[in-house]
Coordinates of N, CA and C in Angstrom, one line a residue:
A1 N 8.1 77.0 -102.0 CA 6.7 77.0 -102.4 C 6.3 78.2 -103.2
Y2 N 5.4 78.1 -104.2 CA 5.0 79.1 -105.1 C 3.8 79.8 -104.5
E3 N 3.9 81.1 -104.7 CA 2.7 82.0 -104.3 C 2.0 82.3 -105.6
Y4 N 0.6 82.0 -105.5 CA -0.2 82.2 -106.6 C -1.0 83.5 -106.5
H5 N -1.0 84.2 -107.6 CA -1.7 85.5 -107.7 C -2.8 85.3 -108.8
Y6 N -4.0 85.4 -108.5 CA -5.1 85.3 -109.3 C -5.4 86.6 -110.0
L7 N -5.4 86.6 -111.3 CA -5.6 87.9 -112.0 C -7.0 87.8 -112.6
P8 N -7.6 89.0 -112.8 CA -8.9 89.1 -113.4 C -9.0 88.5 -114.8
L9 N -10.1 88.0 -115.1 CA -10.3 87.4 -116.6 C -10.3 88.6 -117.5
I10 N -9.5 88.4 -118.5 CA -9.6 89.4 -119.7 C -10.4 88.9 -120.7
Q11 N -11.4 89.5 -121.2 CA -12.3 89.0 -122.1 C -12.3 89.9 -123.4
E12 N -12.3 89.2 -124.6 CA -12.4 89.9 -125.8 C -13.8 90.2 -126.3
H13 N -14.7 89.7 -125.6 CA -16.1 89.9 -126.0 C -17.0 90.1 -124.8
A14 N -18.2 90.3 -124.9 CA -19.1 90.5 -123.8 C -19.7 89.2 -123.4
G15 N -18.9 88.2 -123.4 CA -19.4 86.7 -123.0 C -19.8 86.7 -121.6
L16 N -20.0 85.4 -121.2 CA -20.4 85.2 -119.8 C -19.3 85.6 -118.9
Q17 N -19.7 86.3 -117.8 CA -18.7 86.8 -116.8 C -18.7 85.7 -115.8
V18 N -17.6 85.1 -115.6 CA -17.4 84.0 -114.7 C -16.6 84.3 -113.5
Y19 N -15.9 85.3 -113.5 CA -15.1 85.8 -112.4 C -15.5 87.0 -111.7
E20 N -15.1 87.4 -110.5 CA -15.5 88.6 -109.9 C -15.0 89.8 -110.7
R21 N -13.8 89.7 -111.2 CA -13.2 90.8 -111.8 C -13.1 90.5 -113.4
M22 N -13.5 91.4 -114.2 CA -13.4 91.2 -115.7 C -12.8 92.4 -116.3
I23 N -11.9 92.3 -117.2 CA -11.3 93.3 -118.0 C -11.7 93.2 -119.4
A24 N -12.3 94.2 -119.9 CA -12.7 94.2 -121.4 C -11.5 94.7 -122.1
D25 N -10.9 93.8 -122.9 CA -9.7 94.2 -123.7 C -9.9 95.1 -124.9
P26 N -8.9 95.6 -125.5 CA -9.1 96.5 -126.6 C -9.8 95.9 -127.8
Y27 N -9.8 94.6 -127.9 CA -10.6 94.1 -129.0 C -12.1 94.0 -128.8
C28 N -12.5 94.6 -127.7 CA -14.0 94.7 -127.5 C -14.6 95.9 -128.2
N29 N -13.6 96.6 -128.9 CA -14.0 97.9 -129.7 C -14.8 98.9 -129.0
V30 N -14.3 99.3 -127.9 CA -14.9 100.4 -127.1 C -14.6 101.7 -127.9
A31 N -15.6 102.2 -128.6 CA -15.3 103.3 -129.5 C -16.0 104.6 -128.9
N32 N -16.8 104.5 -127.9 CA -17.5 105.7 -127.4 C -17.7 105.6 -125.9
A33 N -18.2 106.8 -125.2 CA -18.5 106.7 -123.8 C -19.6 105.7 -123.4
H34 N -20.6 105.6 -124.3 CA -21.7 104.8 -124.0 C -21.4 103.3 -124.1
S35 N -20.5 102.8 -125.0 CA -20.1 101.4 -124.9 C -19.2 101.2 -123.8
A36 N -18.3 102.1 -123.4 CA -17.6 101.9 -122.2 C -18.5 101.7 -121.0
A37 N -19.5 102.5 -120.9 CA -20.4 102.6 -119.8 C -21.1 101.1 -119.6
Q38 N -21.5 100.6 -120.8 CA -22.1 99.3 -120.8 C -21.1 98.2 -120.2
Y39 N -20.0 98.2 -120.5 CA -19.0 97.3 -120.0 C -18.9 97.5 -118.4
F40 N -18.7 98.7 -118.0 CA -18.6 98.9 -116.6 C -19.9 98.5 -115.9
K41 N -21.1 98.7 -116.5 CA -22.4 98.4 -116.0 C -22.4 96.9 -115.7
H42 N -21.9 96.2 -116.7 CA -21.9 94.7 -116.6 C -20.8 94.0 -116.0
G43 N -20.0 94.8 -115.2 CA -19.0 94.1 -114.4 C -17.6 94.4 -114.7
A44 N -17.3 95.0 -115.8 CA -15.9 95.2 -116.1 C -15.2 96.1 -115.1
S45 N -14.1 95.8 -114.6 CA -13.4 96.6 -113.6 C -12.4 97.5 -114.3
I46 N -12.1 97.1 -115.5 CA -11.2 97.9 -116.5 C -11.7 97.8 -117.9
V47 N -11.8 98.9 -118.6 CA -12.2 98.8 -120.0 C -11.0 99.3 -121.0
G48 N -10.7 98.3 -121.8 CA -9.6 98.6 -122.8 C -10.2 99.4 -123.9
L49 N -9.4 100.4 -124.4 CA -9.9 101.3 -125.5 C -9.4 100.6 -126.7
S50 N -10.3 100.8 -127.7 CA -10.1 100.3 -129.1 C -8.6 100.7 -129.6
L51 N -8.1 99.8 -130.3 CA -6.8 100.1 -130.9 C -6.9 101.1 -132.1
E52 N -8.1 101.4 -132.5 CA -8.3 102.3 -133.7 C -8.3 103.7 -133.3
H53 N -8.3 104.0 -132.0 CA -8.4 105.4 -131.6 C -7.0 106.1 -131.8
D54 N -7.1 107.3 -132.3 CA -6.0 108.2 -132.4 C -6.1 109.2 -131.1
E55 N -5.2 110.1 -131.0 CA -5.1 110.9 -129.8 C -6.4 111.8 -129.6
A56 N -6.8 112.4 -130.7 CA -8.0 113.3 -130.6 C -9.3 112.4 -130.2
S57 N -9.4 111.2 -130.7 CA -10.7 110.5 -130.4 C -10.5 109.9 -129.1
L58 N -9.3 109.7 -128.5 CA -9.3 109.2 -127.1 C -9.6 110.3 -126.2
K59 N -9.1 111.5 -126.4 CA -9.5 112.6 -125.6 C -11.0 112.9 -125.6
N60 N -11.6 112.8 -126.8 CA -13.1 112.9 -126.9 C -13.8 111.9 -126.2
L61 N -13.4 110.7 -126.2 CA -14.1 109.6 -125.6 C -14.0 109.8 -124.1
L62 N -12.9 110.1 -123.6 CA -12.6 110.3 -122.1 C -13.4 111.5 -121.6
Q63 N -13.4 112.6 -122.4 CA -14.0 113.8 -121.9 C -15.6 113.5 -121.9
N64 N -16.1 112.9 -123.0 CA -17.5 112.5 -123.0 C -18.0 111.7 -121.9
F65 N -17.1 110.7 -121.5 CA -17.4 109.9 -120.4 C -17.5 110.5 -119.1
R66 N -16.5 111.4 -118.8 CA -16.6 112.3 -117.7 C -17.9 113.1 -117.5
Q67 N -18.1 113.8 -118.7 CA -19.3 114.7 -118.7 C -20.6 114.0 -118.6
T68 N -20.7 112.8 -119.3 CA -22.0 112.1 -119.4 C -22.3 111.3 -118.1
Y69 N -21.3 110.7 -117.5 CA -21.4 109.8 -116.4 C -20.9 110.4 -115.0
G70 N -20.3 111.5 -115.1 CA -19.9 112.2 -113.9 C -18.8 111.6 -113.1
C71 N -17.9 110.7 -113.7 CA -16.9 110.1 -113.0 C -15.8 109.8 -114.0
E72 N -14.6 109.4 -113.5 CA -13.5 108.9 -114.3 C -13.7 107.4 -114.5
G73 N -13.6 107.0 -115.7 CA -13.6 105.5 -116.0 C -12.2 104.9 -115.7
N74 N -12.2 103.6 -115.4 CA -10.9 102.8 -115.2 C -10.5 102.3 -116.6
F75 N -9.8 103.1 -117.4 CA -9.5 102.7 -118.8 C -8.1 102.2 -118.9
M76 N -8.0 101.3 -120.0 CA -6.6 100.7 -120.3 C -6.3 101.0 -121.8
K77 N -5.1 101.3 -122.0 CA -4.5 101.5 -123.4 C -3.3 100.6 -123.6
M78 N -3.4 99.9 -124.8 CA -2.2 99.0 -125.1 C -1.1 99.9 -125.6
I79 N 0.0 99.8 -125.0 CA 1.2 100.5 -125.3 C 2.3 99.9 -126.0
Y80 N 2.2 98.6 -125.9 CA 3.2 97.7 -126.6 C 2.6 96.4 -127.1
G81 N 3.0 96.0 -128.2 CA 2.6 94.7 -128.7 C 2.3 94.7 -130.2
R82 N 2.0 93.5 -130.7 CA 1.6 93.4 -132.0 C -0.1 93.2 -132.0
E83 N -0.7 94.0 -132.8 CA -2.1 93.9 -133.0 C -2.5 92.6 -133.7
E84 N -3.5 91.9 -133.1 CA -3.9 90.7 -133.8 C -4.9 91.1 -134.9
L85 N -4.6 90.7 -136.1 CA -5.4 91.1 -137.2 C -6.5 90.1 -137.6
M86 N -6.3 88.9 -137.3 CA -7.2 87.9 -137.6 C -7.1 86.7 -136.7
L87 N -8.2 86.0 -136.4 CA -8.1 84.8 -135.7 C -9.0 83.8 -136.5
S88 N -8.4 82.7 -136.8 CA -9.1 81.7 -137.7 C -9.1 80.3 -137.2
E89 N -10.2 79.6 -137.2 CA -10.2 78.2 -136.8 C -9.5 77.3 -137.9
H90 N -9.3 77.9 -139.1 CA -8.6 77.2 -140.1 C -7.2 77.5 -140.1
C91 N -6.3 76.4 -140.0 CA -4.9 76.6 -140.0 C -4.3 76.6 -141.4
I92 N -3.8 77.8 -141.8 CA -3.2 77.9 -143.1 C -2.0 77.0 -143.3
I93 N -1.2 77.0 -142.2 CA 0.0 76.2 -142.2 C -0.2 74.7 -142.6
Q94 N -1.2 74.1 -141.9 CA -1.6 72.7 -142.1 C -2.1 72.6 -143.5
T95 N -2.9 73.5 -144.0 CA -3.5 73.4 -145.4 C -2.3 73.5 -146.4
L96 N -1.4 74.2 -146.3 CA -0.3 74.4 -147.2 C 0.7 73.2 -147.1
K97 N 0.9 72.7 -146.0 CA 2.0 71.7 -145.8 C 1.5 70.3 -145.9
M98 N 0.3 69.9 -145.6 CA -0.3 68.6 -145.6 C -1.0 68.3 -146.8
K99 N -1.1 67.0 -147.2 CA -1.8 66.6 -148.3 C -3.4 66.3 -148.0
K100 N -3.5 65.9 -146.8 CA -4.9 65.7 -146.3 C -5.1 66.5 -145.0
P101 N -6.4 66.9 -144.8 CA -6.7 67.7 -143.6 C -6.4 66.9 -142.3
M102 N -5.9 67.6 -141.3 CA -5.5 66.9 -140.1 C -5.4 67.9 -139.0
R103 N -6.1 67.7 -137.9 CA -6.1 68.7 -136.8 C -4.9 68.3 -135.9
D104 N -4.3 69.3 -135.3 CA -3.2 69.1 -134.3 C -2.0 68.4 -134.9
C105 N -1.6 68.8 -136.1 CA -0.5 68.1 -136.9 C 0.9 68.5 -136.3
G106 N 0.9 69.6 -135.5 CA 2.2 70.1 -134.9 C 3.1 70.8 -135.7
L107 N 2.8 71.0 -137.0 CA 3.7 71.7 -137.9 C 4.1 73.1 -137.5
C108 N 3.0 73.8 -136.9 CA 3.2 75.2 -136.5 C 4.2 75.3 -135.4
R109 N 4.5 74.3 -134.7 CA 5.4 74.3 -133.5 C 6.8 74.0 -133.9
K110 N 7.0 73.7 -135.1 CA 8.4 73.4 -135.6 C 9.3 74.5 -136.0
K111 N 8.6 75.6 -136.5 CA 9.4 76.8 -136.9 C 8.4 78.0 -137.0
Q112 N 8.9 79.2 -137.2 CA 8.1 80.4 -137.2 C 7.6 80.6 -138.7
F113 N 6.3 81.0 -138.9 CA 5.8 81.2 -140.2 C 5.2 82.6 -140.2
V114 N 5.3 83.1 -141.4 CA 4.8 84.5 -141.7 C 4.1 84.6 -143.1
L115 N 3.2 85.5 -143.2 CA 2.7 85.8 -144.5 C 3.4 87.1 -145.0
K116 N 3.7 87.1 -146.3 CA 4.3 88.3 -146.9 C 3.4 88.9 -147.9
D117 N 3.2 90.2 -147.9 CA 2.4 90.9 -148.7 C 3.3 91.4 -149.9
I118 N 2.6 92.1 -150.9 CA 3.4 92.5 -152.1 C 4.5 93.6 -151.8
K119 N 4.3 94.3 -150.6 CA 5.3 95.2 -150.3 C 6.4 94.7 -149.5
N120 N 6.4 93.3 -149.3 CA 7.4 92.6 -148.5 C 7.2 92.7 -147.0
N121 N 6.1 93.2 -146.5 CA 5.8 93.2 -145.0 C 5.6 91.8 -144.6
R122 N 6.0 91.5 -143.4 CA 6.0 90.0 -142.9 C 5.0 90.1 -141.7
Y123 N 3.9 89.4 -141.9 CA 2.9 89.2 -140.8 C 3.1 87.9 -140.1
P124 N 3.5 87.9 -138.9 CA 3.7 86.7 -138.1 C 2.4 85.9 -138.0
I125 N 2.6 84.5 -138.1 CA 1.5 83.7 -137.8 C 1.7 82.9 -136.5
L126 N 0.9 83.0 -135.5 CA 1.0 82.2 -134.3 C -0.1 81.2 -134.3
T127 N 0.0 80.1 -133.6 CA -1.0 79.1 -133.4 C -1.1 78.8 -132.0
D128 N -2.4 78.4 -131.6 CA -2.5 78.0 -130.2 C -2.7 76.5 -130.0
L129 N -3.0 76.1 -128.8 CA -3.2 74.6 -128.6 C -4.4 74.1 -129.2
S130 N -5.3 75.0 -129.6 CA -6.6 74.5 -130.2 C -6.4 74.5 -131.7
C131 N -5.2 74.7 -132.2 CA -4.9 74.8 -133.7 C -5.6 75.9 -134.4
R132 N -5.8 77.0 -133.7 CA -6.3 78.3 -134.4 C -5.1 79.1 -134.8
M133 N -5.3 79.7 -135.8 CA -4.3 80.6 -136.4 C -4.5 82.0 -136.0
H134 N -3.5 82.7 -135.5 CA -3.5 84.1 -135.1 C -2.7 84.9 -136.0
L135 N -3.1 85.8 -136.9 CA -2.3 86.5 -137.8 C -2.1 87.9 -137.1
L136 N -0.7 88.2 -136.9 CA -0.3 89.4 -136.3 C 0.1 90.5 -137.3
H137 N 0.0 91.7 -136.8 CA 0.4 92.8 -137.6 C 1.9 92.8 -137.9
S138 N 2.3 93.3 -139.0 CA 3.8 93.2 -139.3 C 4.7 94.2 -138.5
E139 N 4.0 95.2 -137.9 CA 4.7 96.2 -137.1 C 4.2 96.1 -135.6
V140 N 5.1 96.4 -134.7 CA 4.9 96.4 -133.3 C 4.3 97.8 -132.9
V141 N 3.3 97.8 -132.1 CA 2.9 99.2 -131.5 C 3.8 99.4 -130.4
N142 N 4.4 100.6 -130.4 CA 5.3 101.0 -129.3 C 5.0 102.4 -128.8
E143 N 4.2 102.6 -127.8 CA 3.8 103.9 -127.4 C 4.2 104.0 -125.9
I144 N 5.3 103.3 -125.5 CA 5.8 103.4 -124.1 C 6.2 104.8 -123.7
S145 N 6.8 105.6 -124.6 CA 7.2 107.0 -124.5 C 6.0 107.9 -124.2
E146 N 4.8 107.4 -124.6 CA 3.6 108.2 -124.4 C 2.8 108.0 -123.1
I147 N 3.3 107.2 -122.3 CA 2.6 106.9 -121.0 C 2.2 108.1 -120.2
K148 N 3.1 109.1 -120.0 CA 2.7 110.3 -119.3 C 1.6 111.0 -120.0
K149 N 1.6 111.2 -121.2 CA 0.5 111.8 -122.0 C -0.8 111.1 -121.7
Y150 N -0.8 109.8 -121.8 CA -2.0 109.1 -121.5 C -2.5 109.1 -120.1
Q151 N -1.6 109.2 -119.2 CA -2.0 109.5 -117.8 C -2.7 110.8 -117.6
E152 N -2.1 111.8 -118.2 CA -2.7 113.2 -118.2 C -4.1 113.2 -118.7
M153 N -4.4 112.3 -119.7 CA -5.7 112.3 -120.3 C -6.7 111.5 -119.3
G154 N -6.2 110.7 -118.5 CA -7.0 110.0 -117.5 C -7.0 108.5 -117.6
I155 N -6.0 108.1 -118.4 CA -5.9 106.5 -118.6 C -4.8 106.1 -117.5
S156 N -5.4 105.1 -116.8 CA -4.5 104.7 -115.7 C -3.9 103.3 -115.7
N157 N -4.3 102.5 -116.8 CA -3.9 101.2 -116.9 C -3.3 101.0 -118.3
F158 N -2.2 100.1 -118.4 CA -1.5 100.0 -119.7 C -1.3 98.5 -119.9
Q159 N -1.5 98.2 -121.2 CA -1.4 96.7 -121.5 C -0.2 96.6 -122.4
I160 N 0.6 95.5 -122.0 CA 1.8 95.1 -122.8 C 1.6 93.8 -123.3
V161 N 1.7 93.5 -124.6 CA 1.4 92.2 -125.1 C 2.7 91.6 -125.7
F162 N 3.2 90.5 -125.1 CA 4.3 89.9 -125.7 C 3.9 88.7 -126.4
T163 N 4.4 88.6 -127.7 CA 4.0 87.4 -128.5 C 5.3 86.6 -129.0
M164 N 6.3 87.4 -129.5 CA 7.5 86.8 -130.1 C 8.8 87.3 -129.5
E165 N 8.7 88.0 -128.5 CA 9.9 88.7 -127.9 C 10.7 87.6 -127.1
S166 N 12.0 87.9 -127.2 CA 12.9 87.0 -126.5 C 13.0 87.4 -125.0
A167 N 13.6 86.7 -124.1 CA 13.6 87.0 -122.7 C 14.4 88.4 -122.5
N168 N 15.5 88.6 -123.3 CA 16.2 89.8 -123.2 C 15.4 91.0 -123.7
E169 N 14.5 90.9 -124.8 CA 13.7 91.9 -125.2 C 12.7 92.2 -124.2
V170 N 12.0 91.2 -123.5 CA 11.0 91.5 -122.5 C 11.6 92.3 -121.4
K171 N 12.9 91.9 -121.0 CA 13.5 92.7 -119.8 C 13.7 94.2 -120.3
H172 N 14.2 94.4 -121.5 CA 14.5 95.7 -122.0 C 13.2 96.5 -122.1
I173 N 12.1 96.0 -122.6 CA 10.8 96.6 -122.8 C 10.2 97.0 -121.3
M174 N 10.4 96.0 -120.4 CA 9.9 96.3 -119.0 C 10.7 97.4 -118.4
Q175 N 12.0 97.4 -118.6 CA 12.8 98.5 -118.1 C 12.3 99.9 -118.7
Q176 N 12.0 99.9 -120.0 CA 11.5 101.2 -120.6 C 10.2 101.6 -119.9
V177 N 9.4 100.7 -119.6 CA 8.1 101.0 -119.1 C 8.2 101.6 -117.6
K178 N 9.2 100.9 -116.9 CA 9.4 101.4 -115.5 C 10.0 102.8 -115.6
E179 N 10.8 103.2 -116.6 CA 11.3 104.6 -116.7 C 10.3 105.5 -117.1
H180 N 9.3 105.2 -117.7 CA 8.2 106.1 -118.2 C 7.0 106.2 -117.2
L181 N 7.0 105.4 -116.2 CA 5.8 105.4 -115.3 C 6.1 106.5 -114.1

């Protein structure tokens, strides 16, 4: 028999909260202490920090949050994964491969597609069951070795996003995370 573990809803926007626990993920663009406070006020148990933060701006946000609100926030930082650059209802694969528009053609599930830029960077394209196209960054964020530094700053949750990794790669990455916790 399987044991089910119900996880909190991770939301990319401040949409309707339908679960007891909600996590605001890094795409919510929490850029300062006040925006973080609004997510906590409206029910987020964990607030993901924007992917655009560098070390100095992270320290500044966390310090401002502590000073302004008199507590530690329950923050999350993405430490591994490919950043999603774009989400589109328009499927570029279907447009390029089919002569007439058609939804759910299944072409995207037959092989891996990428967009190449003029510098020969390869941006993976993933599609979902609703035929939406997700354009991923050409480079993987890997800040696993920075976990201790982020913990010292006051960040207690870490997000790992697997999109294209093999089972062996997932095992290796999870082993690295365990070693750095």
